[in-house]
């Protein structure tokens, strides 16, 4: 049997198959799907990016790098001035950048110059039903995963603040500034998950879990040195 597909066969059958495929597409008035705000935002960003010429893309990329370098140099310069003129007055910088759907929190401190080992601290309050599932500690980081019977988890992280960075998906949810005791922090709730980030003179902390705002703040405030 000849299994070769000839041009005559294609010309005779392809239009029929194409017609069948087009008939399966619903009429335009039936296409009532409404895309999410996040999808529309991503498409606008993609179209905006594609409209740029290659030279414009390179220019924007270089400008972002220049802005980042300027920010870092400004931080380092200010930290040096503070340490020299004010005899190492505590200098803490908490930078929050929101770009598209990613939020980056960068923390710099000169307070840990002589503290290379993390002093471990833990929450003294844990919501009912949660127990430690896994704990990992080192001289720079302390992390704990709490879990309950239904499988819900709470993530606790403590790190030295000499150089720390958190990058998380915020999807344009603005972090709200809060106070944990006398210390500054940020909290936001997205898709039922609450995230909280705060710092003191030596450490940065984070708690992430499907908890009420009051509950996760209570857990954060229970951390004592």
XYZ file of C-alpha atoms in Angstrom:
225
model
C 0.000 0.000 0.000
C 1.276 3.410 -0.913
C 1.584 5.426 2.341
C 2.849 8.584 0.628
C 0.644 11.669 1.027
C 0.410 13.474 -2.274
C -0.357 17.136 -2.899
C -3.684 16.183 -4.459
C -4.731 14.495 -1.217
C -3.801 17.533 0.869
C -5.582 19.978 -1.436
C -8.705 17.814 -1.333
C -8.869 17.200 2.440
C -7.183 20.058 4.302
C -9.934 22.633 3.537
C -12.546 20.246 4.932
C -10.583 19.721 8.152
C -9.997 23.456 8.478
C -13.743 24.071 8.134
C -14.477 21.506 10.864
C -11.975 23.164 13.215
C -13.440 26.640 12.592
C -16.957 25.361 13.255
C -15.850 24.230 16.734
C -14.843 27.776 17.741
C -17.695 29.462 19.675
C -19.161 32.698 18.278
C -17.557 35.895 19.547
C -20.678 36.870 21.510
C -20.357 33.658 23.530
C -16.784 34.382 24.550
C -17.642 36.177 27.781
C -14.578 35.133 29.771
C -13.154 37.992 31.778
C -9.431 37.803 32.384
C -8.053 38.599 35.827
C -6.428 41.911 36.650
C -3.136 40.115 37.131
C -3.308 38.583 33.641
C -4.197 41.926 32.044
C -1.359 43.629 33.942
C 1.133 41.033 32.739
C -0.065 41.383 29.144
C 0.276 45.171 29.278
C 3.797 44.821 30.641
C 4.655 42.277 27.929
C 3.262 44.473 25.145
C 5.071 47.487 26.543
C 8.322 45.504 26.594
C 7.837 44.205 23.051
C 7.162 47.731 21.689
C 10.598 48.823 22.835
C 13.402 48.671 20.325
C 16.487 46.583 21.215
C 18.444 49.782 21.914
C 15.694 51.041 24.243
C 15.658 47.702 26.101
C 19.402 47.936 26.660
C 19.030 51.522 27.862
C 16.319 50.621 30.396
C 18.374 47.673 31.633
C 21.448 49.881 32.108
C 19.397 52.510 33.941
C 18.124 49.879 36.391
C 21.683 48.718 37.055
C 22.861 52.324 37.528
C 20.029 53.036 39.972
C 20.863 49.911 41.978
C 24.570 50.793 42.134
C 23.733 54.357 43.217
C 21.477 53.049 45.985
C 24.139 50.672 47.274
C 26.875 53.343 47.147
C 24.623 55.784 48.995
C 23.984 53.190 51.693
C 27.678 52.371 52.100
C 28.692 56.046 52.176
C 26.105 56.949 54.767
C 27.079 53.938 56.885
C 30.747 54.984 56.807
C 29.956 58.574 57.789
C 27.805 57.389 60.662
C 30.449 55.003 61.946
C 33.257 57.603 61.801
C 31.593 60.806 62.947
C 29.161 59.347 65.446
C 31.405 56.584 66.819
C 29.473 53.808 65.179
C 26.033 55.102 65.992
C 23.622 52.418 65.023
C 22.943 52.606 61.337
C 20.134 50.576 59.895
C 18.726 50.752 56.425
C 15.560 49.029 55.386
C 14.894 49.353 51.658
C 11.651 48.130 50.114
C 11.352 47.931 46.339
C 8.113 46.941 44.633
C 8.581 46.029 40.961
C 5.715 44.446 39.015
C 4.701 41.527 41.274
C 7.935 41.106 43.223
C 8.845 42.944 46.392
C 12.465 42.985 47.487
C 13.460 43.947 51.019
C 17.184 44.583 51.401
C 18.695 45.168 54.830
C 22.148 46.546 55.592
C 23.619 47.091 59.050
C 27.042 47.790 60.502
C 25.899 46.643 63.916
C 26.954 43.045 63.343
C 30.548 43.872 62.398
C 31.796 42.100 65.518
C 28.984 39.559 65.741
C 29.568 36.732 63.300
C 27.464 34.121 65.104
C 23.706 34.147 65.386
C 22.189 34.148 68.876
C 19.217 31.834 68.391
C 15.785 32.999 69.550
C 12.417 31.294 69.222
C 8.729 32.163 69.511
C 7.396 31.371 72.969
C 3.847 31.479 71.640
C 2.712 29.050 68.933
C -0.951 28.741 67.826
C -2.875 25.762 69.214
C -2.355 22.528 67.331
C 1.022 23.469 65.841
C 4.275 21.699 66.691
C 7.798 21.731 65.268
C 8.072 19.675 62.083
C 11.631 20.638 61.117
C 14.324 22.909 62.507
C 17.594 23.958 60.879
C 20.143 26.151 62.639
C 23.600 27.460 61.793
C 25.807 30.345 62.857
C 24.044 32.591 60.333
C 20.459 31.327 60.078
C 17.756 29.740 62.206
C 14.639 28.321 60.546
C 11.679 26.366 61.912
C 8.670 24.815 60.207
C 5.610 24.356 62.415
C 2.797 22.051 61.287
C -0.661 21.059 62.539
C -2.722 17.908 62.006
C -4.374 19.242 58.851
C -0.980 19.895 57.231
C -1.019 23.698 57.523
C 2.472 25.086 58.070
C 4.066 28.174 59.608
C 7.573 29.177 58.510
C 9.831 31.058 60.923
C 13.198 32.466 59.851
C 15.855 34.374 61.789
C 19.019 35.701 60.095
C 21.920 37.989 60.915
C 21.127 41.489 59.705
C 24.620 42.327 58.452
C 23.392 41.577 54.926
C 19.975 40.102 54.339
C 17.492 40.170 51.521
C 13.955 38.888 51.149
C 12.264 38.586 47.766
C 8.623 37.586 47.750
C 5.631 37.580 45.424
C 3.356 40.400 46.525
C 1.178 40.721 43.375
C 0.833 44.478 43.957
C -0.341 43.981 47.554
C 1.206 46.899 49.400
C 3.094 45.814 52.555
C 1.697 47.551 55.641
C 4.161 49.025 58.122
C 3.733 47.703 61.665
C 5.594 47.649 64.976
C 6.701 44.463 66.707
C 7.372 45.765 70.178
C 9.680 48.698 69.533
C 10.923 47.355 66.221
C 9.839 48.221 62.687
C 8.286 45.635 60.414
C 6.055 44.973 57.414
C 3.062 42.706 56.963
C 0.800 41.787 54.048
C -1.862 39.196 53.341
C -2.191 37.624 49.908
C -4.386 34.675 48.893
C -5.026 33.754 52.523
C -1.333 33.679 53.447
C 0.010 36.221 55.937
C 3.658 37.290 55.719
C 5.418 39.414 58.315
C 8.995 40.753 58.230
C 10.731 42.759 60.958
C 14.168 43.437 62.406
C 16.044 44.557 65.486
C 19.635 45.764 65.922
C 21.185 42.402 65.103
C 18.682 40.124 63.380
C 15.945 40.055 60.753
C 12.912 37.819 61.165
C 10.037 36.519 59.105
C 6.888 34.508 59.769
C 4.732 33.093 56.980
C 1.523 31.127 57.404
C -2.227 30.943 56.863
C -2.964 32.803 60.086
C -4.999 35.821 61.094
C -3.044 39.057 61.292
C -3.515 39.299 65.070
C -2.375 35.702 65.560
C 0.846 36.004 63.567
C 1.681 39.334 65.228
C 1.157 37.711 68.635
C 3.578 34.957 67.617
C 6.132 37.535 66.444
C 5.845 39.553 69.642
C 6.515 36.427 71.718
C 10.098 36.235 70.447
C 12.309 37.416 73.281
C 16.076 37.521 73.576
